[in-house]
Amino acid sequence: MTRYGTFWVDTASEDQKLFDLELAKRIFGYTTGLRHWLLVAAISAPLVGGIQLARPWLLKQAVDNAILPGNVEQLILYAGLFLAVLAAELGGMFGQLMLLQWIGQRVLLRLRTALFRKVLSLDQRYFSRVPSGVTLTRLTNDLEAIQELFAAGIVTLVTDVVKLVGIMGVMLWLNARLALITFCVLPLLYVVSEFFRRKLRRAYRNVRQAVAGLNAQLSTTVEDIEDVQGQHLEPDLARRFADVNDRHRRANLDSILNDAVLYASVEMLSSIVIGALIWFGGREYLEGRVTLGVLVAFVEYVQMFFVPIRDLSAKYAVLQSAFASAEKVFGLIDTQPAVTDPENPKSPRPEGRAAMADVHFGYKPDVPVLRGIDFEAPPRGFIAIVGPTGHGKSTIVRLLRREYDVDSGAVLLDGVDIRQLELDDVRRRTLAVSQRTFLFGGNVRDNLALADDFDDDAMCEVLDTVGFRPRTPRPAVLDAVVSEGGRNLSMGERQLLALARVLLRDPEIMILDEATAHIDSETEGSLYRVLRQQHGARTMIAIAHRLSTIREADEILLVRHGRIEERGTHEQLIAQSGVYANLIRLHDLEAAGEGE
Amino acid sequence: MTDSSNRFETARRLAWPYFRRYRGAYALGLLFLIGTNAAQVAVPWLLKQGVDLISALDQDPDVVARLGYVALWIALAAVAQAITRVASRWHIFRTGRDVEYEVRQRAYDHVLALDPAWYARHSRGDVISRVTNDIGNIRLLFGFGVLQLANTIAAYAAALTMMLSMSWKLTALALAPFPLLFWVLRNFGGRLHARFMGAQQSLGELSGFLQQALQGMDVVRGFGQQQGFLERFERVNEHNYQANMRLAWTRSLMAPLMIFVSGFGIFVVLAAGGWFVIHKEITIGEFVAFQGYLGMLVWPTLALGWLFNVLERGLASLGRVDELLSAEPVIRDRATAREIDLKGRLRVQIDGLTLQAEDGGTFELSHVAFEAAPGERVAVVGRTGSGKTVLLQTLLRLFDTPPGAVFLDDVDICDLKLETLRTRIGYLPQEPFLFGRTIRDAVTIGTNAYDDAQIEDALRRADIIDDVRALPEGLDTRLGERGVTLSGGQRQRLMIARLLMTSPAVALLDSPLASMDFATADRVRGELQAFACDRTVLWATHRLETMEWFDRILLLEEGRLIAMGPHEALMDQPLYRSLYERQQLMRALEQT
């Protein structure tokens, strides 16, 4: 289990541009095949916004032409029209919302696939640098935020703006003086809502941060309860939790207050405007410059008009966070792996020949790890690599499988530089049992077959070969549950499953980067048996700390300080009485086989 | 017991105490809510006065002045409405947050008190969900739920009174579709919630898949499984898309429904109200006022759809959180637990301790017996999985230690208060996890050290001071995703610094030097040994170095104590001897 640094999570800051044309273009690039629908949405936006203007106007017509003159026929006409407009509005709105969400979800689907495809193509350098949690956030939360651009973003913003402009136009047309009196309040409305929105944004940010802190502390406490109680951290943790909990509460109280004031003051302003309409409009009416219907329509328009203005800046926030996320997502899409497939891949006949020719390599430019490694594993040969920890043994394996490219020299597979082979080809030819075995949550079958197809008999057979002793009778062993990371299995069992996973695929070259720390003697026995059995059946390259397993190797390489210091068969090296001979003495001392 | 009486019982037992406790705030909130609604119904009524005034068209010279009064009263009602609205929301929503705060704190405190054995039998994810999601539902119940319930009742009472006073016929007609509407909204609310949860669940599945794929990326790439995983991903992604589209259908109905509720009422008033105006049953002012009243009912009506769900979920969540709060830890203070004064060096005595694994299978420890005199330095050695960690954790009662097996100064640890036990024992876990936001937090947690000099001294002794100083903000450098990530060795040394700032009577060190190189380990070992001098120490280790320093060494093998004695005596034991010589050679090899 990898334990990640701390329980604190920060949420990103939000100094982001409102609209980023470059990013918008790139998102637009994922709408192929949907563009005519996007066009429909774009055209329908003003229509849906515009149709909402009709109802107050119909009300005015009804009051002036039907109700006041007492004309029942006209009343029926306007009531009918009103119902028709209402139906059109409902239909239009539903259609538009549905369309936008559909487009948003389609784009999300595509972007997510594109992003995951990209992630699958990245190399070890990326994964050793970026914690998997960060990549996960890109693939989930960030994409969801982009999708909001469609569902709640640009088009609805357009609809709102069209509606506002339309209302203002109609009001001016109905009665310019009354309209201008109404508009007097607009700057005030804008200032008030912007003022409180700002405060609200800050409050929300504090809330989010506190929530992240609460959740993170809660989950690490629950996950590591043994450490917490063993060190008696409870009182301190409770106190810290109370702090964050209290900050959370206060940030929320802040948002409650500001939200209530914003809501109430917009409501108040609209009522005051209605009062002003009665005052001025009434006098206009008495002087015959306006009809009663216009006044009624104005009252309706005023109420329609305030809410979108109040919510305008909330929609900004959606846009902002969408673009902030888009920047991160496209940053990842633009990441180029250093290790890539060649343009014209070669495919040499599989023989099982692996070699390194004067390989130099370092993870960082100024820290060399390998300084001139030369060796060749002939077909069906058995090469063992030994040496102290941290001197480059595992790096050799990584280079053999092209997880990194060499700085100079070359790695050859069946006589061809592996940079000329397809990556998948390289990896399928050289399967490895690595030190850190990862098992997926699921069952034994899932972990053996992965995404390939194998029949149950073959899988059971290979489990027998490695000596994975099922607690359940066959073939149920394949259905035995494996919990995430293989936590319900012992280290040894995990190793054996990993070995079975490799043998099942019958690779031409099998690499064993042996786990050192947690292997019990039983597992070691199994590994040793398999190794002897496979000797001569395929090429094997084994990194070993347990030397009993490799005495029969065709060649043993002693790697220290990034160089091969000694090489030869077991007997030759013993005769040299160098470091290897010392190691063997060490090993013999380990009568009981303890590993560090 | 039927479902609804069950829910009533939950409400009475679990929700009622909170209502009682916060009755003052609720009463104030409700009072202001009534004020809001009173002010709100006044506006259409005043509007009616104004419209009727001007439409009468009599040449009353006072008309303009009276119109002015109407406008003024509208403005006053608007101000009153705003003030009472803010006040009512403040009191009721705040109470929701207060309840949330309180329940969350109680739940977290309880989470801290439940023992590892309890966690082994329960899903940790479920515990987390109860403390996050369920508490969110509880807050909605006590805040939003209460406010909306009261507001709906008040708004209906106020608007209906006014409407009925103008025309009972028009009121009846305008409200005729409402029962149907309630039914639709109620179902709609339920469906929206169900589909929302469906979408959340499928997002959870997607995240779960991605998380595993990312963590197992070595295997995915190493076995050339990219294509296969991409195909699986596409299935999960498609499934998530489907769930979201199902939600979209329902979600897209929300805004149209809202417009329908308000629009249809206005239609009724237009058609029927217009008819009544023509037939002089109501005035044109009342016609206008009716529109206002129906507008006032839109939101409370819509909220009803959510309200029932909020109340139901809140009560269910109260039940679930209560279940968590009622869980009893197995390892806890006995009624007779003592808080004795354990000072100085303590004698640790283990008497035939046998501990079986949680699943009832193999024994983790069997018949372990030894005694460590006060101030004795004891090493615990053995292979991986031989029971070293379990032995140390048993002394802390992290396992359910049987009574009569472990004693501190002749007191059975089962008779001690857990707090006494764990504060008198200093424990350094094998794989240290840093609890804190900054390095300072992580190092000082559970200690009383708050001054920089003290902290820096400890950091220096743990040989981590240079690493900390090299960080951009030193002690206040943030840890984690947007801060620094520390290596295992660095974390271990930080935790050693933390330990050095405490003064326990017994120190349990679980492989404290495991992830350090030899040179660092040598420096830190010296400080740890100095620290151990004043107390009884049990030191589990893989590294058999300076073993002469220990008074006694316990050699464990498969949970059994197979040998015990000072270093020289144990050199005759084959396993011990091989472990020891191996260490010597490793060091020699590393240093050549």
Short mmCIF file of N, CA and C in Angstrom, two decimals, chain A residues 3 6-8 10 62 67 75 79 90 93-94 101-102 105-106 109 112-113 116-117 124 215 217 221-223 228-232 236 238 240-242 245 248-249 252-253 267 271 275 279 285-286 401 424 427-428 436 438 440-441 450-452 484 560 579 583 586 589-590 592 594 596, chain B residues 54 63-64 68 71 74 81 85 94 97-98 101 104-105 108 112 114 116 124 132 206 212 216 218 221-222 224-226 228 230 232-234 237 240-241 245 251-252 256 259 267 277 383 419 422-423 431 436-437 441 445-446 478-480 495 498 542 575 578-579 581-582 585 589 592:
data_model
loop_
_atom_site.label_atom_id
_atom_site.label_comp_id
_atom_site.label_asym_id
_atom_site.label_seq_id
_atom_site.Cartn_x
_atom_site.Cartn_y
_atom_site.Cartn_z
N ARG A 3 1.37 5.01 0.81
CA ARG A 3 0.71 6.00 1.65
C ARG A 3 1.17 7.35 1.20
N THR A 6 0.13 13.25 3.28
CA THR A 6 -0.57 13.93 4.35
C THR A 6 -2.05 13.89 4.09
N PHE A 7 -2.83 14.40 5.04
CA PHE A 7 -4.27 14.38 4.79
C PHE A 7 -4.80 15.70 4.28
N TRP A 8 -3.94 16.67 4.08
CA TRP A 8 -4.47 17.96 3.69
C TRP A 8 -4.60 18.07 2.17
N ASP A 10 -5.59 20.82 -0.88
CA ASP A 10 -5.90 22.21 -1.20
C ASP A 10 -6.79 22.27 -2.43
N ALA A 62 -54.63 41.67 -23.52
CA ALA A 62 -55.89 41.19 -22.96
C ALA A 62 -56.54 42.25 -22.09
N ILE A 67 -60.42 42.84 -21.56
CA ILE A 67 -61.01 42.91 -20.22
C ILE A 67 -61.65 44.27 -19.95
N LEU A 75 -61.09 38.07 -25.22
CA LEU A 75 -60.51 37.42 -24.04
C LEU A 75 -60.18 35.97 -24.33
N ALA A 79 -56.51 34.44 -24.24
CA ALA A 79 -56.25 33.32 -23.33
C ALA A 79 -55.71 32.14 -24.12
N LEU A 90 -42.54 26.09 -22.93
CA LEU A 90 -42.16 24.87 -22.20
C LEU A 90 -41.41 23.92 -23.10
N MET A 93 -37.99 25.32 -24.13
CA MET A 93 -37.03 25.28 -23.05
C MET A 93 -36.56 23.86 -22.77
N PHE A 94 -37.50 22.94 -22.72
CA PHE A 94 -37.13 21.55 -22.48
C PHE A 94 -36.18 21.06 -23.58
N GLN A 101 -27.55 19.49 -22.76
CA GLN A 101 -26.97 18.47 -21.88
C GLN A 101 -26.49 17.28 -22.71
N TRP A 102 -27.25 16.97 -23.75
CA TRP A 102 -26.83 15.86 -24.61
C TRP A 102 -25.49 16.17 -25.27
N GLN A 105 -22.76 16.02 -22.70
CA GLN A 105 -22.41 14.65 -22.32
C GLN A 105 -21.64 13.93 -23.43
N ARG A 106 -22.03 14.21 -24.68
CA ARG A 106 -21.28 13.60 -25.80
C ARG A 106 -19.83 14.08 -25.79
N LEU A 109 -17.95 12.51 -23.05
CA LEU A 109 -17.63 11.12 -23.40
C LEU A 109 -16.37 11.07 -24.26
N ARG A 112 -13.20 12.39 -22.46
CA ARG A 112 -12.72 11.45 -21.45
C ARG A 112 -11.99 10.30 -22.13
N THR A 113 -12.53 9.82 -23.24
CA THR A 113 -11.85 8.74 -23.96
C THR A 113 -10.50 9.22 -24.48
N PHE A 116 -8.09 9.50 -21.57
CA PHE A 116 -7.65 8.20 -21.04
C PHE A 116 -6.69 7.52 -22.03
N ARG A 117 -7.00 7.66 -23.31
CA ARG A 117 -6.12 7.11 -24.34
C ARG A 117 -4.72 7.74 -24.21
N GLN A 124 6.84 6.02 -18.18
CA GLN A 124 7.17 5.91 -16.77
C GLN A 124 7.57 7.26 -16.16
N ASN A 215 -12.92 16.24 4.99
CA ASN A 215 -12.99 14.92 4.37
C ASN A 215 -11.65 14.21 4.42
N GLN A 217 -9.16 14.70 6.51
CA GLN A 217 -8.80 14.26 7.87
C GLN A 217 -9.64 13.05 8.28
N THR A 221 -8.00 9.41 9.10
CA THR A 221 -8.20 8.89 10.45
C THR A 221 -8.77 7.48 10.39
N VAL A 222 -9.79 7.33 9.54
CA VAL A 222 -10.43 6.02 9.45
C VAL A 222 -9.46 4.98 8.88
N GLU A 223 -8.68 5.39 7.87
CA GLU A 223 -7.75 4.43 7.25
C GLU A 223 -6.60 4.05 8.19
N VAL A 228 -3.19 6.14 14.77
CA VAL A 228 -3.77 7.24 15.55
C VAL A 228 -3.88 6.84 17.01
N GLN A 229 -4.46 5.66 17.24
CA GLN A 229 -4.67 5.25 18.62
C GLN A 229 -3.37 4.82 19.28
N GLY A 230 -2.51 4.17 18.50
CA GLY A 230 -1.23 3.73 19.05
C GLY A 230 -0.41 4.89 19.56
N GLN A 231 -0.49 6.02 18.88
CA GLN A 231 0.29 7.18 19.30
C GLN A 231 -0.53 8.13 20.16
N HIS A 232 -1.75 7.73 20.46
CA HIS A 232 -2.68 8.54 21.23
C HIS A 232 -2.79 9.96 20.65
N ASP A 236 -5.55 15.53 20.05
CA ASP A 236 -5.09 16.55 19.13
C ASP A 236 -5.88 16.55 17.84
N ALA A 238 -8.91 15.48 17.41
CA ALA A 238 -10.26 15.97 17.67
C ALA A 238 -10.26 17.49 17.72
N ARG A 240 -8.08 19.52 16.27
CA ARG A 240 -7.88 20.08 14.93
C ARG A 240 -9.13 19.94 14.08
N PHE A 241 -9.80 18.81 14.25
CA PHE A 241 -11.03 18.62 13.49
C PHE A 241 -12.05 19.68 13.88
N ALA A 242 -12.12 19.95 15.19
CA ALA A 242 -13.06 20.96 15.67
C ALA A 242 -12.73 22.32 15.06
N ASN A 245 -13.84 22.17 11.48
CA ASN A 245 -15.30 22.09 11.52
C ASN A 245 -15.89 23.47 11.81
N HIS A 248 -15.46 25.69 8.88
CA HIS A 248 -16.48 25.29 7.91
C HIS A 248 -17.81 25.93 8.25
N ARG A 249 -18.15 25.88 9.54
CA ARG A 249 -19.43 26.44 9.97
C ARG A 249 -19.45 27.95 9.74
N ASN A 252 -19.78 28.89 6.20
CA ASN A 252 -21.16 28.67 5.76
C ASN A 252 -22.10 29.75 6.27
N LEU A 253 -21.89 30.18 7.52
CA LEU A 253 -22.73 31.26 8.06
C LEU A 253 -22.53 32.51 7.21
N GLU A 267 -35.07 41.14 -4.34
CA GLU A 267 -36.53 41.09 -4.19
C GLU A 267 -37.06 42.48 -3.79
N SER A 271 -39.63 45.09 -5.80
CA SER A 271 -40.86 45.64 -5.22
C SER A 271 -40.86 47.16 -5.24
N GLY A 275 -43.45 49.79 -6.91
CA GLY A 275 -44.02 50.98 -6.25
C GLY A 275 -43.84 52.22 -7.12
N TRP A 279 -46.54 54.82 -8.90
CA TRP A 279 -46.46 56.27 -8.67
C TRP A 279 -46.35 57.02 -10.00
N TYR A 285 -50.88 57.39 -16.59
CA TYR A 285 -52.18 56.85 -16.97
C TYR A 285 -53.26 57.92 -16.87
N LEU A 286 -53.20 58.66 -15.75
CA LEU A 286 -54.20 59.70 -15.56
C LEU A 286 -54.10 60.73 -16.66
N ARG A 401 12.82 -3.31 -20.95
CA ARG A 401 11.42 -3.28 -21.36
C ARG A 401 11.04 -1.91 -21.91
N ASP A 424 4.35 -2.23 -27.45
CA ASP A 424 3.59 -3.40 -27.01
C ASP A 424 4.34 -4.67 -27.35
N ARG A 427 7.10 -5.27 -24.93
CA ARG A 427 6.65 -5.68 -23.60
C ARG A 427 6.04 -7.07 -23.60
N ARG A 428 5.42 -7.43 -24.72
CA ARG A 428 4.86 -8.78 -24.75
C ARG A 428 5.96 -9.83 -24.92
N ARG A 436 7.24 -4.84 -7.18
CA ARG A 436 5.97 -4.38 -6.63
C ARG A 436 4.86 -4.98 -7.47
N PHE A 438 1.20 -5.54 -8.48
CA PHE A 438 -0.10 -4.90 -8.30
C PHE A 438 -1.19 -5.89 -8.68
N PHE A 440 -5.39 -6.26 -9.16
CA PHE A 440 -6.64 -5.51 -9.29
C PHE A 440 -7.70 -6.11 -8.39
N GLY A 441 -8.58 -5.28 -7.89
CA GLY A 441 -9.73 -5.79 -7.16
C GLY A 441 -10.60 -6.58 -8.13
N LEU A 450 -6.28 -10.47 -17.18
CA LEU A 450 -6.29 -9.02 -17.45
C LEU A 450 -7.32 -8.78 -18.55
N ALA A 451 -6.96 -8.08 -19.61
CA ALA A 451 -7.96 -7.83 -20.65
C ALA A 451 -7.87 -8.86 -21.78
N ASP A 452 -7.03 -9.90 -21.61
CA ASP A 452 -6.91 -10.93 -22.66
C ASP A 452 -7.88 -12.07 -22.40
N GLU A 484 -8.82 -5.08 -3.50
CA GLU A 484 -8.01 -4.07 -4.18
C GLU A 484 -6.56 -4.10 -3.67
N ARG A 560 27.65 -3.27 -9.72
CA ARG A 560 27.84 -2.29 -8.64
C ARG A 560 28.21 -0.95 -9.26
N VAL A 579 33.61 -9.91 -4.83
CA VAL A 579 32.41 -9.51 -4.12
C VAL A 579 31.36 -10.63 -4.17
N LEU A 583 29.20 -12.38 -1.31
CA LEU A 583 27.74 -12.45 -1.27
C LEU A 583 27.28 -13.87 -1.01
N LEU A 586 27.57 -14.68 2.49
CA LEU A 586 26.45 -14.03 3.17
C LEU A 586 25.20 -14.88 3.06
N LEU A 589 25.06 -17.91 5.11
CA LEU A 589 24.79 -17.62 6.52
C LEU A 589 23.30 -17.57 6.80
N GLU A 590 22.58 -17.19 5.77
CA GLU A 590 21.13 -17.08 5.95
C GLU A 590 20.51 -18.46 5.93
N ALA A 592 18.26 -19.70 7.56
CA ALA A 592 16.80 -19.68 7.63
C ALA A 592 16.20 -18.77 6.57
N GLU A 594 16.30 -15.28 5.92
CA GLU A 594 15.61 -14.01 6.21
C GLU A 594 16.03 -12.95 5.21
N GLU A 596 15.97 -8.80 4.08
CA GLU A 596 15.72 -7.42 4.55
C GLU A 596 15.10 -6.62 3.44
N ILE B 54 -56.42 54.36 -9.82
CA ILE B 54 -56.30 55.09 -11.09
C ILE B 54 -57.35 54.67 -12.09
N VAL B 63 -56.06 62.07 -5.87
CA VAL B 63 -55.58 60.82 -6.45
C VAL B 63 -54.06 60.72 -6.47
N VAL B 64 -53.44 61.80 -6.95
CA VAL B 64 -51.98 61.76 -7.08
C VAL B 64 -51.33 61.59 -5.72
N GLY B 68 -49.18 58.39 -4.28
CA GLY B 68 -47.88 58.52 -3.63
C GLY B 68 -47.80 57.68 -2.36
N ALA B 71 -47.44 54.02 -3.26
CA ALA B 71 -46.06 53.72 -3.67
C ALA B 71 -45.14 53.66 -2.46
N ILE B 74 -45.70 50.51 -0.55
CA ILE B 74 -45.08 49.37 -1.24
C ILE B 74 -43.60 49.31 -0.90
N GLN B 81 -40.03 43.32 4.20
CA GLN B 81 -39.94 41.96 3.70
C GLN B 81 -38.47 41.52 3.63
N ARG B 85 -36.89 38.65 5.83
CA ARG B 85 -36.40 37.50 5.05
C ARG B 85 -34.99 37.13 5.48
N ARG B 94 -28.88 28.92 10.04
CA ARG B 94 -27.78 28.84 10.98
C ARG B 94 -27.98 27.66 11.92
N ARG B 97 -26.84 24.60 10.34
CA ARG B 97 -25.38 24.50 10.38
C ARG B 97 -24.88 24.15 11.77
N ASP B 98 -25.56 24.70 12.79
CA ASP B 98 -25.15 24.39 14.15
C ASP B 98 -25.35 22.91 14.46
N TYR B 101 -22.68 20.98 12.65
CA TYR B 101 -21.40 21.08 13.35
C TYR B 101 -21.35 20.11 14.51
N ARG B 104 -21.43 16.39 13.43
CA ARG B 104 -20.17 15.98 12.81
C ARG B 104 -19.09 15.81 13.86
N GLN B 105 -19.06 16.74 14.82
CA GLN B 105 -18.03 16.65 15.85
C GLN B 105 -18.23 15.39 16.69
N TYR B 108 -17.17 12.40 14.60
CA TYR B 108 -15.72 12.25 14.45
C TYR B 108 -15.09 11.76 15.75
N LEU B 112 -12.93 8.30 16.28
CA LEU B 112 -11.63 8.19 16.93
C LEU B 112 -11.64 7.16 18.05
N LEU B 114 -13.58 4.34 18.22
CA LEU B 114 -13.81 2.94 17.84
C LEU B 114 -12.46 2.25 17.61
N PRO B 116 -9.54 -0.71 16.39
CA PRO B 116 -9.20 -1.36 15.13
C PRO B 116 -10.03 -2.62 14.88
N ARG B 124 -14.88 0.65 6.03
CA ARG B 124 -14.41 2.00 6.37
C ARG B 124 -15.05 3.04 5.46
N THR B 132 -19.99 12.01 6.18
CA THR B 132 -20.06 13.09 5.19
C THR B 132 -21.47 13.22 4.62
N LEU B 206 -17.01 4.73 -12.38
CA LEU B 206 -16.00 5.22 -13.33
C LEU B 206 -14.72 5.60 -12.59
N GLN B 212 -8.13 2.28 -10.16
CA GLN B 212 -7.41 1.00 -10.23
C GLN B 212 -6.49 0.96 -11.43
N GLY B 216 -2.59 0.59 -11.16
CA GLY B 216 -2.00 -0.61 -11.75
C GLY B 216 -1.39 -0.34 -13.11
N ASP B 218 1.50 0.14 -14.12
CA ASP B 218 2.68 -0.69 -14.41
C ASP B 218 2.26 -1.99 -15.08
N ARG B 221 0.56 -1.35 -18.66
CA ARG B 221 1.53 -1.10 -19.73
C ARG B 221 2.49 -2.27 -19.87
N GLY B 222 2.87 -2.82 -18.72
CA GLY B 222 3.85 -3.90 -18.73
C GLY B 222 3.38 -5.13 -19.47
N GLY B 224 1.11 -4.89 -21.92
CA GLY B 224 0.56 -4.44 -23.20
C GLY B 224 -0.96 -4.53 -23.22
N GLN B 225 -1.59 -4.16 -22.10
CA GLN B 225 -3.04 -4.31 -21.99
C GLN B 225 -3.80 -3.02 -22.32
N GLN B 226 -3.11 -2.05 -22.91
CA GLN B 226 -3.75 -0.75 -23.12
C GLN B 226 -5.06 -0.87 -23.90
N GLY B 228 -7.08 -3.42 -24.33
CA GLY B 228 -8.13 -4.07 -23.57
C GLY B 228 -8.71 -3.15 -22.50
N LEU B 230 -8.67 0.08 -22.58
CA LEU B 230 -9.39 1.16 -23.26
C LEU B 230 -10.81 0.71 -23.59
N ARG B 232 -12.52 -1.64 -22.00
CA ARG B 232 -13.29 -1.70 -20.74
C ARG B 232 -13.70 -0.29 -20.31
N PHE B 233 -12.75 0.60 -20.43
CA PHE B 233 -13.02 1.98 -20.05
C PHE B 233 -14.19 2.53 -20.84
N GLU B 234 -14.19 2.23 -22.15
CA GLU B 234 -15.26 2.77 -22.98
C GLU B 234 -16.62 2.25 -22.53
N ASN B 237 -17.43 4.20 -19.36
CA ASN B 237 -17.68 5.58 -19.77
C ASN B 237 -19.06 5.71 -20.40
N ASN B 240 -21.72 5.45 -17.82
CA ASN B 240 -21.82 6.72 -17.10
C ASN B 240 -22.60 7.74 -17.94
N TYR B 241 -22.34 7.72 -19.24
CA TYR B 241 -23.05 8.62 -20.15
C TYR B 241 -24.55 8.33 -20.10
N MET B 245 -27.49 10.81 -19.01
CA MET B 245 -28.57 11.21 -19.91
C MET B 245 -29.93 10.96 -19.26
N ARG B 251 -33.73 16.38 -15.37
CA ARG B 251 -33.24 17.70 -15.01
C ARG B 251 -33.78 18.76 -15.98
N SER B 252 -33.90 18.37 -17.25
CA SER B 252 -34.38 19.33 -18.24
C SER B 252 -35.84 19.68 -18.04
N PRO B 256 -38.82 23.98 -17.08
CA PRO B 256 -40.15 24.06 -17.69
C PRO B 256 -41.27 23.85 -16.67
N ILE B 259 -41.88 27.00 -14.85
CA ILE B 259 -42.60 27.97 -15.68
C ILE B 259 -44.05 27.56 -15.82
N PHE B 267 -52.51 31.97 -16.49
CA PHE B 267 -53.49 31.69 -17.53
C PHE B 267 -54.91 31.64 -16.94
N VAL B 277 -63.79 40.13 -14.28
CA VAL B 277 -63.69 41.60 -14.36
C VAL B 277 -64.76 42.13 -15.30
N ARG B 383 12.13 -12.64 11.67
CA ARG B 383 11.88 -12.37 10.26
C ARG B 383 10.60 -11.57 10.08
N GLU B 419 -6.35 5.94 27.93
CA GLU B 419 -5.60 7.18 27.78
C GLU B 419 -4.31 7.14 28.59
N ARG B 422 -1.84 4.75 26.83
CA ARG B 422 -1.24 5.19 25.56
C ARG B 422 -0.46 6.49 25.69
N THR B 423 -0.74 7.26 26.72
CA THR B 423 0.09 8.46 26.89
C THR B 423 1.39 8.10 27.59
N GLU B 431 5.40 2.21 9.52
CA GLU B 431 5.27 3.01 8.31
C GLU B 431 4.62 4.31 8.69
N GLY B 436 -1.13 15.97 9.43
CA GLY B 436 -1.03 17.42 9.58
C GLY B 436 -0.99 18.10 8.24
N ARG B 437 -1.18 19.42 8.33
CA ARG B 437 -1.24 20.21 7.12
C ARG B 437 0.15 20.70 6.75
N ASP B 441 2.74 21.01 11.98
CA ASP B 441 1.58 20.25 12.50
C ASP B 441 1.96 18.79 12.72
N ILE B 445 2.05 17.19 16.61
CA ILE B 445 0.78 16.59 17.00
C ILE B 445 0.97 15.64 18.18
N GLY B 446 0.11 15.78 19.16
CA GLY B 446 0.17 14.92 20.33
C GLY B 446 1.31 15.24 21.28
N ARG B 478 3.87 23.29 3.39
CA ARG B 478 2.69 22.43 3.32
C ARG B 478 3.05 21.04 2.84
N LEU B 479 2.30 20.06 3.34
CA LEU B 479 2.49 18.69 2.91
C LEU B 479 1.39 18.34 1.93
N GLY B 480 1.65 17.34 1.12
CA GLY B 480 0.57 16.81 0.32
C GLY B 480 0.52 17.31 -1.09
N MET B 495 8.84 11.64 12.29
CA MET B 495 8.09 11.01 13.38
C MET B 495 9.01 10.72 14.57
N ARG B 498 9.19 13.85 16.47
CA ARG B 498 7.98 13.99 17.27
C ARG B 498 8.10 13.20 18.58
N HIS B 542 14.96 -4.98 12.10
CA HIS B 542 15.53 -5.90 11.13
C HIS B 542 17.04 -5.79 11.15
N LEU B 575 19.54 -19.12 14.02
CA LEU B 575 18.79 -18.10 13.29
C LEU B 575 19.33 -16.72 13.64
N SER B 578 22.70 -16.07 12.10
CA SER B 578 22.68 -15.81 10.66
C SER B 578 22.13 -14.41 10.36
N LEU B 579 21.13 -14.03 11.11
CA LEU B 579 20.59 -12.67 10.92
C LEU B 579 21.66 -11.63 11.21
N GLU B 581 25.07 -11.95 11.29
CA GLU B 581 26.22 -11.92 10.38
C GLU B 581 25.84 -11.37 9.01
N ARG B 582 24.63 -11.68 8.63
CA ARG B 582 24.13 -11.16 7.37
C ARG B 582 24.18 -9.62 7.37
N LEU B 585 27.67 -8.34 6.96
CA LEU B 585 28.13 -8.44 5.57
C LEU B 585 27.47 -7.40 4.68
N LEU B 589 29.46 -4.82 2.44
CA LEU B 589 29.26 -4.78 1.00
C LEU B 589 28.86 -3.38 0.55
N THR B 592 32.00 -0.93 0.65
CA THR B 592 33.21 -1.09 -0.15
C THR B 592 33.16 -0.21 -1.39
#
